[in-house]
Amino acid sequence: MNFAVPTELETEIDELITHYPQKRSASLMALHALQGHFGWISREAIEWIAQKLELLPINIYELVTFYPMFRTNPVGKYQIKVCRTLSCALGGSYKLHEYLCQKLGLDSNAQSLQTTKDGKFSVEFVECLASCGTAPVMMCNDDFYEGVTAPKADEILTKCK
Amino acid sequence: MPQEHRLILKYADQPGYTPDIDCYLRHGGYEMLKKALALQSKDLPGGKKMSAQEQVRDEVMKSGLRGRGGAGFSCGLKWSFVDRKSGKPVYLICNADESEPGTFKDRQIIQKDPHQLIEGMILSCWANDVKLAYIYIRGEFAQGAKILNRALGEAREKNFLGKNILGTGYDLDLWVHRGAGAYICGEETGLIESLEGKRAYPRIKPPYFPAVLGLYLCPTIVNNVETLCAVKHIVAMGGAEYARLGTPNNTGTRIVSVSGHVKKPGYYEVEVGKVTLGELINDPAFGGGLRDGRTLKAVIPGGSSAKVFKAGEKFKLKRKGADGQMTAVEVDLLDLPYDFDSLAQAGSMSGSGAIIVMDDSTDIIEALSNIAEFYAHESCGQCTPCREGSLWMAKALHRLTHGHGRKQDADYLLNIAQNIQGRTICAFGEACAWPVLSFVKKFKDEFENRGATDEAKRTAKGTGPMQEMRPIARSAALR
Amino acid sequence: MSAAAATTETKPSPPPVEKIRIKVDGREIEVPKLMPDWQGKLQPTTMLQACALAGVEVPHYCYHPKLPVAGNCRMCLVEFGLPLIGPDRKPVLNEDGTTKIAKQVLPYEPTTVRGAIACATPISTGMEIYPGSPATRQMRESVLEFLLINHPLDCPICDQAGECKLQEYSVDYGQSASRFVEAKVHKPKAVDLGPRIVLDDERCILCSRCVRFTKDIVGDDALGFVNRGSYSTLTHFPGKPFDNNYTLNTVDICPVGALTSKDFRFQMRVWFLKQTKSICTSCGTGCNIVIGSREEKIYRYEPRQNDAVNSCWMCDAGRLNYKWVGREDRLVKCGVRNPERGMKDASWVAALNEIADRLKKAPAGSVAIVASARQTNEELWLLSKLKAKLSATSDSVPRIGEGDKLLVNVDKNPNSYGARLTGVAADPMGSSLPKIADGIRGGGIKTLIVFGEDVTKHGIGAELLGKLETLIVSDILPSQTTELAHYLLPGCAHAEKRGTFTNIKGRVQKLMKAVEPRGDGRPEWEFLHDLVYNVTGQNGFVSIEGLFNQMVKEVPAFNGLTWAGLGDLGVAVRI
Amino acid sequence: MIVKREKLSLWERLYLPAIIGGFKVTLRHFFRKKVTMQYPEEKWVVPQGYRGAPYLVRDQEGNTKCVSCQLCEFVCPPKAIKIIPPGPAGEIADRPNAEKMPKEFEINMLRCIFCGYCEEVCPEEAIFLMEDYSLTGTSREEMIYNKEKLLALGGVHNDRIRKWKRKLEEAKEQAAFPVAKP
């Protein structure tokens, strides 16, 4: 597979590295940058970052699998994260998750990330998103939605189209 | 009437208040930085001198500010532990990895008033001779990170940051570092490891106390967002004046997040100890009471890792009488002053200031199962009791919520939790054990009844001994 | 002074260290305040070290004396107490005047003991440690239970069974039945980590010893953990095999059967193995090893701790360099070449007598000896006696290869110093080999004695060997030289005899016999002794001990050593 | 001491009654069921729990249960058992997931003392002392039973636990095991 990092992205990552006294520290930020561009962290991306930060691939592989925000497989264009932790659960996040899954034709009992067949949406239950006062909450890519009711969920989904 | 006392969030929710620097400057922003940088060293009796930085540190110590992150440790004391003689650089990290379920206060500050945090940080950095500082923000706060980055850019432009700040010769670099969805990064040594680009495995203490061997094995200060913001107000008001807010040993204001089954969930900044738990839940100025027709069942007073309170509980609190004698006073749950010490005496903690209210519609076993699943998911997996115990408890509770309970499961869970608490590298052990210990102890009859019912059902069906539960699937009954 | 050459310790004696008094299970002991950590640097003494000094074992998994402390297994949790400090910052005293001890409890639950991990907690004056208390026992039991709930409990098929810490501590702290009724976490099994290592992730207890070893000792970050919580899994980066020269050490330090050696996998249960302390002979470092053998078959080498040589480690190359001992084509018969009928089997007595006769008749200077720096000190010394008697030219073959920073030495001969100190090797080693070749070519040298080397590969070709009147060869495996020999004396591998080697740092270390020699093979020192006696008439050494003690009197560098005094770890001599 | 001999009575001196009594016993036994067993054509049925010759068994799916743990070899008092483990390249178990089975398994029946330790120690319930009590052969070599012979003699034994199979099934069932493979 061809793996090429665009120059702007590489410059961005080079700039990020200068923020830290040790190159290794930049790994999380570099992973964010790469994931922002590619959507997920491929094996080649891991190797690329490791080389960039003068590390071994295992050092990056360890991180990618530790931090749940990093994806090791391609995901949908829109990643929907529904909070499942207590306050949101009390506020109806299970219903929201079920509703979204139903709407997108996914299995609402599944634990892990699922992607629609057209590769447009990925839905996932995640742990606390820290907006417990406005439960239930969800994220669609970087955007945050609070107090999501069924109509609001519809609205968000339509916006993604 | 209890009232909010807005100090940190004074402007945040005012109409027209924007997170940009011009708005902040219009509201008196960065004045405290200028004030502090202009401080002169002071002569002490005995011919010693107290530098300007020492004066600020002294004010923070006097203010009695306690960390707003969870442990409630004195901020001034934390700063005083920093090893300044090692010759190594001192780092400061703002812990903005707000992940404790129920907490959503730091998000408000970061998104609505980022410059306040930055000013507080610059002040704290300056007071501690820090040349390089980071804001460790949780990965999910993508918006917050963008806002902070923009604010940092603005501050740099105005020379509040960078080289030779305001011509005083003081240099400070401040960067945003994004986490990526790991609760354990809120633990300070885990956060440091994560910032070093490693898995967020908390370090063993001893020997790795951050004040001595922190980031890159240099002395490091890790403070919560709210704590660092408070530093600005301490500089503004003076430590003694700040200490007059709140109650003795529980000084200042703090932002309390109220969530769950209340009419008005949200964040409320109050003087510590001046408001009771009941007021925060029921007062129209705060939580606004439970949903109609519902009664209170349980309250988690300080984020999901705090021990739960059962409605109607009574506590014996030690109070200092007018004659200076300590006397025990019986206090109802709802009359508990919301401060660090009272909640600790009541057997729980105020933690990160997050109140989760559960009404009588809540299935307490489901709720605990939800929390246990959270901790099983977030355990870093470094040390044995937490790694194995957190998932074990989650699996046992999953069993209990799916009709595979046993009578002895209540004691089974208590025993597992007991074997975790106090035996782990970091406080996560307590965090995952306490909910289980408190829920099961306080609602033991519910747990035992559920187990007994399940057993009876199995006997009636003739399915005999309990089937082993297959791998954990998402809890369903909270829908 | 004869003992001057032999110094028992090469390290300078450590400076006197302050001692502090603590109590272990009620017994008062004095321990040094500082003790060496994994790198040998002095650090505050830990509870675990203090307990060891008190003779109390604290069970542990992740702690290893030669690795950085991780503190993650929590098995070494112990109950402890500290002197109670009053408000006046002075210790509170009991009524009888002793210091009052505050047993450490959880701050939020004063009825529950707070344990500390013995591996990382430094001791302080007056501290009391209770490794034998019921609370400590309960903590160990609970940690062990946690470790076992997701363990596959497959001891019958696990190579580690018999030397598994999980098994050992289960006997001490385990329960007979599990109360875990939920489903276990399943992880990858039989993972091919690299050319020499197989990993069973279900058995792994995530102690991180292997990760720390390969990162901090070898400097090759090949291993790491992926995933989180109970699903954490040890692995390598896919496509990047765990392949450095020290991988097999991770098998030794793995406290459970997660990492297993492909070489030893499913070969033999460890409880059958006879353990023989010996020395690795693959290079000049002379790593201390334990040979595991059963019924005259060697199954494995394992490193043996010797801080002056190899710490707890050895290289993979050395470890796997034992298979030739059991090779089918070993030389097993004593042979004498008959001009008409070629090589014929002969008895040792006949062969040695014949050789002695020939050597006695040989004119002075017509004999050359090519010894091997793979021979023991004793054998080389016996050869030096022959050399003196016959005024022979002698040398041994240098063997220079690649070394590394950790253990592997560039000198691939295990006993170069022995060859030098006994005067058998020329200086520099190998410089006389051309002279010997020239001597044969010119006809001055008519008899050549070769030990353990294929001289055809070292400048003395087959055509030269053909010119010799007498070619006496002793070796273990067949070579071109052994094929041309007039007298062929089958020797012994290192695991089949006793003797001493002098390593590259001048440490004299003992080889011990693990298995019987093959066929008629005899230890070289034994038949060399017979030969030397036949030729020179000297006697006085009938055992290896006697021989060694005789040698140390005559070789100046070895003066003052005794066989018994070498002990298991050897003694350094001045070189 | 002098023992006085009793004088026999007339009835006793007649002898005949005693002879008749004897014949009566004989006659009674003559019509009873025969107790002699025609060994070796007929074989004695051993009681349950009898410790006969140790044989290896297969499970109900015909798989070898022995995993070559060599505990029987270790525990065997007369050292009658010899197991050659499979080695790294050897045949893996025919049971799924068990990883290992012996390359060779020999019991020297001339040495075996039928103590039953091997059965007791076996963690896999793979070796049982069966009813065979008469083992014969014409040479010493013939009395060393190898793996094939032991397995053939042992036959099938119901495996109630089916440990390895269950483990494998449980592992397969583990939904969404979070292994990320780049």
XYZ file of N, CA and C in Angstrom, chain C residues 14 94 96 108 142 222 270 310-311 317 347 352 369 374 398 420 465 499 502:
57
model
N 32.837 -1.735 48.646
C 31.961 -0.568 48.745
C 32.231 0.216 50.021
N 5.424 3.761 74.217
C 4.529 2.916 74.990
C 4.835 3.100 76.470
N 6.046 0.942 78.436
C 7.327 0.332 78.804
C 8.506 1.047 78.146
N -9.193 6.026 54.866
C -10.641 6.175 54.868
C -11.330 4.997 55.531
N -5.428 -12.722 47.844
C -6.341 -12.036 46.938
C -5.653 -11.701 45.624
N 11.379 -4.404 21.603
C 10.660 -5.241 20.655
C 9.301 -5.654 21.187
N 10.606 -30.145 33.230
C 11.810 -29.639 33.895
C 12.191 -30.431 35.134
N 28.171 -12.394 34.128
C 27.045 -12.293 33.199
C 25.761 -11.856 33.864
N 25.831 -11.387 35.094
C 24.616 -11.015 35.814
C 23.680 -12.226 35.797
N 22.921 -17.327 21.204
C 23.860 -18.147 20.430
C 24.561 -19.135 21.346
N 43.164 -49.754 21.547
C 42.863 -49.466 22.945
C 43.638 -48.233 23.349
N 48.364 -44.883 23.511
C 49.169 -43.938 24.287
C 50.612 -44.427 24.426
N 53.297 -28.487 18.531
C 51.987 -28.716 19.172
C 51.047 -27.593 18.764
N 40.176 -23.720 23.277
C 38.903 -24.247 23.774
C 39.161 -25.348 24.797
N 43.810 -18.507 17.121
C 42.954 -17.396 17.562
C 41.628 -17.448 16.829
N 47.432 -18.616 27.006
C 48.544 -17.686 27.152
C 49.299 -17.927 28.451
N 50.258 -31.829 6.160
C 50.024 -32.887 7.141
C 50.489 -34.231 6.589
N 37.091 -29.265 34.699
C 38.285 -28.500 34.392
C 38.025 -27.039 34.672
N 39.863 -19.807 31.908
C 40.142 -18.447 32.351
C 39.475 -17.524 31.341
